[in-house]
Tab-separated table of C-alpha atoms and ligand atoms in Angstrom:
chain	number	residue	atom	x	y	z
A	3	MET	CA	34.884	-93.456	-49.336
A	4	LYS	CA	32.744	-93.962	-52.289
A	5	ARG	CA	31.023	-97.272	-53.290
A	6	PHE	CA	28.984	-98.202	-56.293
A	7	GLU	CA	26.269	-100.809	-56.927
A	8	LYS	CA	27.095	-103.791	-59.219
A	9	ILE	CA	26.290	-103.039	-62.785
A	10	ARG	CA	25.666	-105.742	-65.293
A	11	SER	CA	26.144	-103.979	-68.721
A	12	LEU	CA	26.986	-100.831	-70.426
A	13	ARG	CA	24.892	-100.135	-73.467
A	14	GLY	CA	24.498	-97.023	-75.813
A	15	GLU	CA	26.419	-94.139	-77.227
A	16	ILE	CA	28.556	-91.455	-75.728
A	17	THR	CA	30.618	-88.499	-76.698
A	18	VAL	CA	33.873	-88.343	-74.716
A	19	PRO	CA	35.234	-84.893	-73.674
A	20	PRO	CA	37.412	-82.931	-75.866
A	21	ASP	CA	41.129	-83.912	-76.161
A	22	LYS	CA	43.292	-82.607	-73.332
A	23	SER	CA	46.608	-82.536	-75.236
A	24	VAL	CA	45.029	-80.667	-78.243
A	25	THR	CA	43.254	-78.200	-76.014
A	26	HIS	CA	46.633	-77.195	-74.103
A	27	ARG	CA	48.311	-76.719	-77.457
A	28	GLY	CA	45.417	-74.679	-78.841
A	29	PHE	CA	45.518	-72.345	-75.795
A	30	LEU	CA	49.274	-71.960	-75.948
A	31	LEU	CA	49.560	-71.434	-79.785
A	32	SER	CA	46.815	-68.893	-79.667
A	33	LEU	CA	48.867	-66.999	-77.047
A	34	MET	CA	52.058	-67.233	-79.147
A	35	ALA	CA	50.339	-65.950	-82.394
A	36	GLU	CA	49.778	-62.132	-82.890
A	37	GLY	CA	46.074	-61.529	-83.347
A	38	VAL	CA	42.833	-63.312	-82.668
A	39	SER	CA	42.679	-67.025	-82.528
A	40	TYR	CA	39.704	-69.354	-81.835
A	41	VAL	CA	39.693	-72.676	-80.011
A	42	SER	CA	36.350	-74.472	-80.482
A	43	ASN	CA	35.207	-77.428	-78.330
A	44	PRO	CA	38.009	-77.019	-75.870
A	45	LEU	CA	38.301	-79.356	-72.877
A	46	LEU	CA	37.389	-77.377	-69.729
A	47	SER	CA	39.028	-79.568	-66.931
A	48	ARG	CA	41.312	-78.801	-64.074
A	49	ASP	CA	44.404	-79.293	-66.185
A	50	THR	CA	43.457	-77.238	-69.259
A	51	LEU	CA	42.104	-74.440	-66.970
A	52	SER	CA	45.633	-74.280	-65.502
A	53	THR	CA	47.003	-73.630	-68.979
A	54	LEU	CA	44.041	-71.070	-69.754
A	55	SER	CA	44.900	-69.049	-66.592
A	56	ALA	CA	48.580	-68.977	-67.446
A	57	VAL	CA	47.684	-67.627	-70.910
A	58	GLU	CA	45.743	-64.963	-69.302
A	59	MET	CA	48.546	-64.140	-66.906
A	60	LEU	CA	50.817	-63.737	-69.916
A	61	GLY	CA	48.728	-61.180	-71.704
A	62	GLY	CA	46.234	-63.267	-73.748
A	63	GLU	CA	42.717	-61.889	-73.616
A	64	VAL	CA	40.233	-64.716	-73.423
A	65	THR	CA	36.551	-64.395	-74.376
A	66	LYS	CA	34.657	-67.498	-73.477
A	67	ASN	CA	31.642	-68.295	-75.570
A	68	ALA	CA	29.588	-71.492	-75.409
A	69	ASP	CA	31.922	-73.965	-76.919
A	70	CYS	CA	34.372	-71.598	-78.730
A	71	PHE	CA	36.960	-69.597	-76.946
A	72	LYS	CA	38.301	-66.315	-78.566
A	73	ILE	CA	41.957	-65.561	-77.629
A	74	LYS	CA	43.453	-62.230	-78.525
A	75	SER	CA	47.266	-61.945	-77.992
A	76	PRO	CA	50.071	-59.620	-78.732
A	77	GLY	CA	52.101	-62.555	-79.767
A	78	PHE	CA	55.327	-64.130	-78.418
A	79	ARG	CA	57.427	-61.189	-78.891
A	80	CYS	CA	55.236	-59.105	-76.324
A	81	PHE	CA	54.327	-61.423	-73.497
A	82	LYS	CA	53.463	-59.740	-70.194
A	83	GLU	CA	55.808	-60.528	-67.304
A	84	PRO	CA	53.259	-61.676	-64.749
A	85	SER	CA	53.542	-60.031	-61.200
A	86	ASP	CA	52.984	-63.398	-59.591
A	87	ILE	CA	54.033	-67.070	-59.894
A	88	ILE	CA	52.201	-69.176	-62.586
A	89	ASP	CA	50.572	-72.199	-60.846
A	90	CYS	CA	50.360	-75.241	-63.160
A	91	GLY	CA	48.244	-77.170	-60.711
A	92	ASN	CA	48.367	-80.940	-61.370
A	93	SER	CA	49.267	-80.490	-65.017
A	94	GLY	CA	52.533	-81.868	-66.180
A	95	THR	CA	51.649	-80.766	-69.789
A	96	THR	CA	51.008	-77.208	-68.717
A	97	ALA	CA	54.439	-76.918	-66.720
A	98	ARG	CA	56.607	-78.575	-69.386
A	99	LEU	CA	55.141	-76.843	-72.372
A	100	ILE	CA	55.087	-73.442	-70.823
A	101	THR	CA	58.708	-73.735	-69.760
A	102	GLY	CA	59.470	-74.016	-73.434
A	103	VAL	CA	57.207	-71.219	-74.388
A	104	LEU	CA	58.864	-68.984	-71.720
A	105	ALA	CA	62.427	-69.784	-71.990
A	106	PRO	CA	63.215	-67.626	-74.916
A	107	GLN	CA	61.181	-64.593	-73.754
A	108	GLY	CA	64.070	-62.754	-71.957
A	109	LYS	CA	61.858	-62.109	-69.014
A	110	PHE	CA	61.447	-63.458	-65.547
A	111	PHE	CA	58.798	-66.120	-64.692
A	112	VAL	CA	58.240	-68.538	-61.690
A	113	LEU	CA	56.277	-71.790	-62.225
A	114	THR	CA	54.947	-73.999	-59.616
A	115	GLY	CA	52.409	-76.834	-59.078
A	116	ASP	CA	50.465	-78.883	-56.717
A	117	ASP	CA	52.168	-81.513	-54.380
A	118	SER	CA	52.075	-84.183	-57.043
A	119	LEU	CA	53.591	-81.961	-59.741
A	120	LYS	CA	56.249	-80.655	-57.464
A	121	LYS	CA	57.573	-84.348	-57.313
A	122	ARG	CA	57.570	-84.832	-61.072
A	123	PRO	CA	60.845	-84.402	-63.067
A	124	MET	CA	61.379	-81.152	-64.816
A	125	ASP	CA	65.037	-81.669	-65.728
A	126	ARG	CA	63.769	-83.486	-68.873
A	127	VAL	CA	62.774	-80.089	-70.198
A	128	VAL	CA	65.314	-77.872	-68.406
A	129	ASP	CA	68.276	-79.880	-69.917
A	130	PRO	CA	67.487	-79.596	-73.590
A	131	LEU	CA	66.307	-76.050	-73.180
A	132	SER	CA	69.601	-75.243	-71.474
A	133	TRP	CA	71.543	-76.761	-74.318
A	134	MET	CA	69.823	-74.042	-76.352
A	135	GLY	CA	71.078	-71.334	-74.032
A	136	ALA	CA	68.019	-71.137	-71.654
A	137	LYS	CA	68.772	-70.210	-67.915
A	138	ILE	CA	66.334	-72.024	-65.782
A	139	TYR	CA	66.680	-72.835	-62.136
A	140	GLY	CA	64.741	-75.197	-59.775
A	141	ARG	CA	65.009	-77.268	-56.617
A	142	GLU	CA	67.238	-80.245	-56.402
A	143	ASP	CA	69.720	-79.195	-59.157
A	144	ASN	CA	67.027	-77.824	-61.450
A	145	ARG	CA	64.984	-81.107	-61.323
A	146	LEU	CA	61.917	-79.937	-59.572
A	147	LEU	CA	59.417	-77.133	-59.413
A	148	PRO	CA	59.201	-74.362	-58.557
A	149	LEU	CA	61.312	-73.288	-61.464
A	150	ALA	CA	62.557	-69.714	-62.259
A	151	VAL	CA	62.803	-69.105	-65.962
A	152	THR	CA	65.119	-66.124	-66.293
A	153	PRO	CA	66.362	-64.009	-69.124
A	154	ALA	CA	68.719	-65.644	-71.514
A	155	ARG	CA	69.740	-65.451	-75.205
A	156	MET	CA	68.837	-68.738	-76.703
A	157	PHE	CA	70.196	-70.130	-79.934
A	158	SER	CA	69.042	-72.760	-82.503
A	159	ALA	CA	70.239	-76.200	-81.892
A	160	ASP	CA	69.945	-79.902	-82.932
A	161	ILE	CA	68.583	-81.757	-79.979
A	162	LYS	CA	68.312	-85.556	-79.576
A	163	ALA	CA	65.474	-87.050	-77.460
A	164	ALA	CA	66.778	-88.294	-74.141
A	165	VAL	CA	63.251	-89.281	-72.948
A	166	LYS	CA	60.348	-90.698	-75.017
A	167	SER	CA	58.096	-87.794	-74.174
A	168	ALA	CA	55.780	-85.542	-76.295
A	169	GLN	CA	55.905	-83.006	-73.542
A	170	VAL	CA	59.671	-82.626	-73.851
A	171	LYS	CA	59.578	-82.636	-77.658
A	172	SER	CA	56.872	-79.917	-77.457
A	173	ALA	CA	58.726	-77.714	-75.064
A	174	VAL	CA	61.752	-77.761	-77.419
A	175	LEU	CA	59.643	-77.093	-80.540
A	176	LEU	CA	57.772	-74.303	-78.816
A	177	ALA	CA	61.059	-72.694	-77.911
A	178	ALA	CA	62.544	-73.336	-81.287
A	179	SER	CA	59.628	-71.827	-83.125
A	180	GLN	CA	60.604	-68.444	-81.424
A	181	ILE	CA	64.406	-68.618	-82.037
A	182	ASP	CA	66.061	-67.387	-85.247
A	183	GLY	CA	67.668	-70.079	-87.406
A	184	LYS	CA	67.137	-73.814	-87.852
A	185	SER	CA	66.604	-76.142	-85.012
A	186	SER	CA	65.913	-79.932	-85.092
A	187	TYR	CA	64.596	-82.531	-82.731
A	188	THR	CA	65.327	-86.144	-83.243
A	189	GLU	CA	62.988	-88.786	-81.786
A	190	THR	CA	64.020	-92.374	-81.232
A	191	THR	CA	60.377	-93.461	-80.931
A	192	PRO	CA	57.509	-91.475	-82.298
A	193	THR	CA	55.346	-89.769	-79.694
A	194	ARG	CA	52.005	-87.859	-80.057
A	195	ASN	CA	52.500	-85.201	-82.863
A	196	HIS	CA	49.844	-82.562	-81.931
A	197	SER	CA	52.481	-79.888	-81.518
A	198	GLU	CA	53.948	-80.386	-84.946
A	199	ILE	CA	50.478	-80.307	-86.553
A	200	MET	CA	49.447	-77.215	-84.748
A	201	LEU	CA	52.662	-75.332	-85.126
A	202	ARG	CA	52.270	-75.813	-88.813
A	203	GLN	CA	48.705	-74.681	-88.765
A	204	PHE	CA	49.774	-71.491	-87.063
A	205	GLY	CA	52.279	-70.765	-89.856
A	206	CYS	CA	55.487	-72.173	-88.328
A	207	ASP	CA	57.968	-73.437	-90.996
A	208	LEU	CA	58.287	-76.997	-89.650
A	209	THR	CA	58.924	-80.262	-91.544
A	210	VAL	CA	59.169	-83.935	-90.347
A	211	LYS	CA	61.310	-86.545	-92.030
A	212	ASN	CA	62.340	-89.844	-90.643
A	213	ASN	CA	61.699	-88.925	-86.974
A	214	ILE	CA	63.605	-85.614	-87.317
A	215	ILE	CA	61.520	-82.558	-86.892
A	216	THR	CA	62.969	-79.456	-88.350
A	217	VAL	CA	61.844	-75.847	-87.438
A	218	HIS	CA	62.960	-72.700	-89.029
A	219	GLY	CA	62.209	-70.332	-86.073
A	220	GLY	CA	61.865	-66.690	-85.447
A	221	GLY	CA	58.994	-65.976	-87.971
A	222	LYS	CA	55.769	-64.528	-86.777
A	223	LEU	CA	53.055	-67.098	-86.005
A	224	SER	CA	49.612	-66.263	-87.590
A	225	PRO	CA	46.407	-66.621	-85.678
A	226	SER	CA	44.264	-69.687	-86.555
A	227	LYS	CA	41.230	-71.667	-85.642
A	228	VAL	CA	41.520	-74.891	-83.734
A	229	ARG	CA	38.756	-77.472	-83.435
A	230	VAL	CA	39.353	-80.009	-80.753
A	231	PRO	CA	38.279	-83.590	-81.369
A	232	GLY	CA	37.217	-85.982	-78.583
A	233	ASP	CA	39.984	-87.402	-76.342
A	234	PHE	CA	41.040	-90.904	-77.315
A	235	SER	CA	42.544	-91.358	-73.865
A	236	SER	CA	39.079	-90.858	-72.392
A	237	SER	CA	37.534	-93.202	-74.714
A	238	ALA	CA	39.992	-95.906	-73.549
A	239	PHE	CA	37.872	-96.334	-70.262
A	240	PHE	CA	34.788	-97.157	-72.381
A	241	LEU	CA	36.692	-99.466	-74.747
A	242	ALA	CA	37.910	-101.400	-71.572
A	243	ALA	CA	34.468	-101.035	-69.974
A	244	ALA	CA	32.692	-102.906	-72.932
A	245	LEU	CA	35.211	-105.721	-72.420
A	246	MET	CA	34.751	-105.796	-68.684
A	247	PHE	CA	30.985	-105.738	-68.398
A	248	GLU	CA	29.230	-108.689	-70.128
A	249	ASN	CA	26.555	-108.205	-72.770
A	250	SER	CA	27.713	-104.544	-73.324
A	251	GLU	CA	27.702	-102.438	-76.596
A	252	ILE	CA	29.132	-98.966	-76.723
A	253	LEU	CA	29.384	-96.543	-79.634
A	254	ILE	CA	31.893	-93.666	-79.108
A	255	ARG	CA	31.306	-90.638	-81.288
A	256	ASN	CA	33.664	-88.087	-82.756
A	257	VAL	CA	36.802	-89.327	-80.935
A	258	GLY	CA	40.230	-88.115	-82.146
A	259	LEU	CA	41.956	-90.869	-84.149
A	260	ASN	CA	45.496	-89.384	-84.698
A	261	ALA	CA	47.663	-92.485	-85.268
A	262	THR	CA	50.229	-91.289	-82.713
A	263	ARG	CA	47.471	-91.792	-80.000
A	264	THR	CA	45.429	-94.922	-81.099
A	265	GLY	CA	47.965	-97.595	-80.224
A	266	LEU	CA	45.336	-98.990	-77.851
A	267	LEU	CA	43.413	-100.175	-80.967
A	268	ASP	CA	46.494	-102.120	-82.065
A	269	VAL	CA	46.884	-103.631	-78.507
A	270	LEU	CA	43.280	-104.729	-78.492
A	271	LYS	CA	43.747	-106.234	-81.945
A	272	SER	CA	46.690	-108.177	-80.612
A	273	PHE	CA	44.486	-109.361	-77.806
A	274	GLY	CA	42.015	-110.753	-80.350
A	275	VAL	CA	39.316	-108.019	-79.797
A	276	LYS	CA	37.134	-106.880	-82.669
A	277	PHE	CA	35.659	-103.285	-83.089
A	278	ASP	CA	34.614	-101.057	-85.832
A	279	VAL	CA	36.127	-97.631	-86.653
A	280	ASP	CA	34.226	-95.175	-88.861
A	281	LEU	CA	36.620	-92.481	-89.897
A	282	LYS	CA	34.815	-89.348	-90.556
A	283	ASN	CA	37.304	-86.599	-91.282
A	284	SER	CA	40.945	-85.906	-91.331
A	285	GLU	CA	41.229	-82.699	-93.124
A	286	ASP	CA	43.021	-80.594	-90.537
A	287	GLY	CA	45.645	-83.176	-89.640
A	288	GLU	CA	43.634	-84.427	-86.605
A	289	PRO	CA	41.416	-87.242	-87.761
A	290	PHE	CA	38.336	-88.221	-85.912
A	291	GLY	CA	35.423	-90.659	-86.107
A	292	ASP	CA	33.360	-93.216	-84.253
A	293	ILE	CA	34.300	-96.429	-82.605
A	294	SER	CA	31.914	-99.174	-81.734
A	295	ILE	CA	32.674	-102.235	-79.596
A	296	LYS	CA	30.893	-105.164	-77.986
A	297	SER	CA	31.588	-107.514	-75.098
A	298	GLN	CA	33.798	-110.315	-76.072
A	299	ASN	CA	36.709	-112.512	-75.109
A	300	VAL	CA	40.017	-110.694	-74.471
A	301	GLN	CA	42.972	-113.067	-75.044
A	302	GLY	CA	45.601	-111.002	-73.318
A	303	GLY	CA	49.418	-110.993	-74.055
A	304	LYS	CA	52.377	-108.864	-73.820
A	305	ILE	CA	53.006	-105.339	-74.775
A	306	SER	CA	56.460	-103.630	-74.842
A	307	GLY	CA	58.870	-101.597	-77.006
A	308	ASP	CA	57.875	-98.694	-79.280
A	309	ILE	CA	54.011	-99.219	-78.803
A	310	ILE	CA	54.281	-98.093	-75.132
A	311	ALA	CA	54.787	-94.398	-75.866
A	312	ASN	CA	51.676	-94.441	-77.988
A	313	VAL	CA	49.513	-96.027	-75.219
A	314	ILE	CA	51.217	-94.444	-72.151
A	315	ASP	CA	47.986	-92.901	-70.807
A	316	GLU	CA	45.822	-96.034	-71.577
A	317	ILE	CA	47.933	-98.385	-69.451
A	318	PRO	CA	45.694	-98.317	-66.400
A	319	ALA	CA	42.861	-99.473	-68.613
A	320	ILE	CA	44.898	-102.203	-70.280
A	321	ALA	CA	46.147	-103.307	-66.897
A	322	ALA	CA	42.606	-103.678	-65.595
A	323	LEU	CA	41.632	-105.757	-68.665
A	324	GLY	CA	44.263	-108.258	-67.467
A	325	LEU	CA	41.871	-109.371	-64.716
A	326	PHE	CA	39.315	-110.455	-67.431
A	327	ALA	CA	41.634	-111.858	-70.007
A	328	ASP	CA	42.059	-115.598	-70.846
A	329	LYS	CA	45.859	-115.339	-70.224
A	330	PRO	CA	48.168	-112.829	-68.376
A	331	VAL	CA	48.620	-109.160	-69.589
A	332	GLU	CA	52.228	-108.172	-69.285
A	333	ILE	CA	53.285	-104.609	-69.828
A	334	ARG	CA	57.069	-103.796	-70.035
A	335	ASP	CA	59.353	-100.945	-71.109
A	336	ALA	CA	56.840	-98.639	-69.320
A	337	GLY	CA	59.182	-97.288	-66.660
A	338	GLU	CA	57.605	-93.686	-67.540
A	339	LEU	CA	54.465	-94.739	-65.592
A	340	ARG	CA	56.415	-94.279	-62.497
A	341	VAL	CA	56.538	-90.462	-62.972
A	342	LYS	CA	52.976	-89.698	-63.983
A	343	GLU	CA	50.290	-88.091	-61.763
A	344	SER	CA	51.174	-91.028	-59.399
A	345	ASP	CA	53.533	-93.871	-59.621
A	346	ARG	CA	51.047	-95.787	-61.823
A	347	ILE	CA	52.886	-99.095	-61.664
A	348	SER	CA	52.784	-99.347	-57.891
A	349	ALA	CA	49.233	-97.943	-57.784
A	350	LEU	CA	47.921	-100.479	-60.144
A	351	VAL	CA	49.844	-103.292	-58.420
A	352	CYS	CA	48.350	-102.159	-55.014
A	353	ASN	CA	44.839	-102.128	-56.366
A	354	LEU	CA	44.800	-105.284	-58.548
A	355	ARG	CA	46.547	-107.317	-55.841
A	356	SER	CA	44.054	-105.959	-53.183
A	357	LEU	CA	41.177	-107.408	-55.588
A	358	GLY	CA	42.950	-110.812	-55.317
A	359	ALA	CA	44.919	-110.966	-58.576
A	360	GLU	CA	48.285	-112.406	-58.948
A	361	VAL	CA	50.426	-109.472	-60.100
A	362	GLN	CA	54.202	-109.275	-60.754
A	363	GLU	CA	55.766	-105.907	-60.384
A	364	PHE	CA	58.857	-104.964	-62.504
A	365	ASP	CA	60.887	-101.712	-62.493
A	366	ASP	CA	59.396	-101.046	-66.013
A	367	GLY	CA	55.936	-102.573	-65.860
A	368	LEU	CA	53.680	-105.299	-64.499
A	369	LYS	CA	52.099	-108.630	-65.227
A	370	ILE	CA	48.589	-109.375	-64.345
A	371	SER	CA	47.168	-112.868	-64.231
A	372	PRO	CA	43.386	-113.414	-64.837
A	373	LEU	CA	41.353	-113.051	-61.618
A	374	GLU	CA	40.048	-116.380	-60.222
A	375	SER	CA	37.999	-114.905	-57.443
A	376	VAL	CA	37.487	-111.351	-56.306
A	377	ASN	CA	38.287	-110.329	-52.702
A	378	MET	CA	35.135	-108.367	-51.732
A	379	LYS	CA	37.051	-106.756	-48.915
A	380	ALA	CA	39.324	-104.977	-51.390
A	381	GLU	CA	39.853	-101.245	-50.884
A	382	LEU	CA	40.667	-99.298	-53.919
A	383	LYS	CA	42.994	-96.284	-53.728
A	384	SER	CA	43.186	-93.562	-56.319
A	385	PHE	CA	46.637	-91.983	-55.290
A	386	ASP	CA	45.097	-88.567	-56.362
A	387	ASP	CA	45.481	-89.731	-59.974
A	388	HIS	CA	42.516	-89.282	-62.407
A	389	ARG	CA	43.268	-92.301	-64.576
A	390	ILE	CA	43.723	-94.607	-61.658
A	391	ALA	CA	40.302	-93.227	-60.200
A	392	MET	CA	38.572	-93.943	-63.381
A	393	VAL	CA	39.759	-97.387	-63.515
A	394	ASN	CA	38.665	-97.905	-59.843
A	395	ILE	CA	35.078	-96.569	-60.606
A	396	LEU	CA	34.839	-99.210	-63.394
A	397	LEU	CA	36.138	-102.006	-61.183
A	398	SER	CA	33.905	-100.949	-58.142
A	399	LYS	CA	30.839	-101.049	-60.522
A	400	ARG	CA	31.812	-104.243	-62.056
A	401	PHE	CA	32.307	-106.328	-58.742
A	402	GLY	CA	29.827	-104.207	-56.692
A	403	ASN	CA	30.241	-102.269	-53.539
A	404	LEU	CA	34.014	-101.995	-53.294
A	405	PRO	CA	35.084	-98.780	-51.556
A	406	ILE	CA	37.252	-96.202	-53.322
A	407	ASP	CA	38.979	-93.641	-51.191
A	408	ASP	CA	38.667	-90.730	-53.628
A	409	ILE	CA	37.183	-90.027	-57.031
A	410	ALA	CA	37.042	-86.284	-57.057
A	411	CYS	CA	40.498	-86.113	-58.950
A	412	VAL	CA	38.732	-87.359	-62.230
A	413	ASP	CA	38.108	-83.596	-62.848
A	414	VAL	CA	41.691	-83.357	-64.072
A	415	SER	CA	40.753	-84.758	-67.545
A	416	PHE	CA	37.156	-85.999	-67.283
A	417	PRO	CA	34.877	-84.072	-64.915
A	418	GLU	CA	31.714	-85.828	-66.132
A	419	PHE	CA	33.020	-89.452	-66.081
A	420	LEU	CA	30.582	-90.759	-63.697
A	421	GLN	CA	27.588	-89.201	-65.353
A	422	ASN	CA	28.798	-90.684	-68.642
A	423	ILE	CA	29.137	-94.162	-67.301
A	424	GLU	CA	25.752	-93.846	-65.530
A	425	LYS	CA	24.112	-92.921	-68.811
A	426	LEU	CA	25.118	-96.385	-70.146
A	427	GLU	CA	24.159	-98.467	-67.292
A	428	VAL	CA	21.922	-101.425	-67.549
A	429	THR	CA	21.244	-102.747	-64.007
A	430	SER	CA	18.380	-105.232	-64.704
A	431	CYS	CA	19.162	-109.026	-65.274
B	510	S3P	C1	51.146	-85.494	-73.039
B	510	S3P	C2	52.070	-86.254	-73.222
B	510	S3P	C3	52.389	-87.630	-72.381
B	510	S3P	C4	50.965	-87.976	-71.675
B	510	S3P	C5	50.334	-86.748	-71.070
B	510	S3P	C6	49.945	-85.820	-72.105
B	510	S3P	C7	51.092	-84.282	-74.005
B	510	S3P	O1	53.304	-87.241	-71.283
B	510	S3P	O2	51.261	-88.953	-70.653
B	510	S3P	O3	49.066	-87.141	-70.428
B	510	S3P	O4	50.072	-83.619	-73.924
B	510	S3P	O5	52.085	-84.030	-74.585
B	510	S3P	P1	54.854	-87.517	-71.643
B	510	S3P	O6	55.306	-86.577	-72.718
B	510	S3P	O7	55.537	-87.280	-70.434
B	510	S3P	O8	54.951	-88.940	-72.080
């Protein structure tokens, strides 16, 4: 059990950790390209270390320098067939993207993960890859890890997204880039586009038009240099914190501002929140800059439809804001939250209700009414989910002394979360 003293305000500037999604892709593309690539400022968290260890098992030679990793690889035509299973740990991105990387290899691989990942659906990548000829087998009719990725001859194909998921799209694109011929992937709703940006950066012939991504695959990928910006999803906890703790003022430096990730800024605007964004650079397709925000009223409101895919990782922070808003915060069309590191809808409902809030639960979301008085007997549960744990830490510090069952899982994406919050704390009245 962990408890925190009540904090009044958060003030100052922070640099959030490097982007998790970009780091995974930087490591994987460096493995797929023949030669020496560099990933500078990578995120070193539990999830991205799962990808890095898979890269090493598959033949990537990794040299770790201070904040720049050198990865030498024979390229995707010459992967090593590992003598053991690849353990993806807690990381859905590792498991799903790697399945796409390995499916066309013509070799035998076994993937597994921790107890949480073994419950998360893998058929969403197995199905489209199988339509392209892959032969992948798993538990419960190929739905769950462990998966065996076995030798198969894959062919180019036109795939339509059945799930709004960047991980599924990326698995298909990473496979398609290795397969001779023209493949396409059609999205109904745009999802984060880091794979598209980075595949192009590594020399893949890839174009995007009206939600259709076209890849002419089979060509060699050339080594490149990836610079990882700050993770917008980690900054979400600080944006929410500035609105939860009175008299706060936070400057977030060098955070990624890719438009397929920053839907939270649109949500905050629709809730009447004002902030400043100072865009610094967008040359390599991954823009970044600074965001500053101060304490102010949050009106609240409803979010649903296409924006949900863009804010999927930020919903725990948005839901917590519902406690402090003028009117309810309602989140719909977000059924995907039920298959994240935990069932985030029921996790949020459980914690926010325990605090005394009126919360309605729907299959595809939740509606949180402003908190009238806090239940100081509340016990917050993290469900072994890093984003739920980070919200719990903010709530425990905001109300003071509320116990949290576990906070160790923040190391999945943000190992230094507590230290970063503590740097900004103002305790005096
Ligand atoms: C990710 C995509 C999202 C997100 C996850 C990271 C990625 O998952 O929730 O944290 O890096 O592609 P889905 O693709 O399942 O929505």
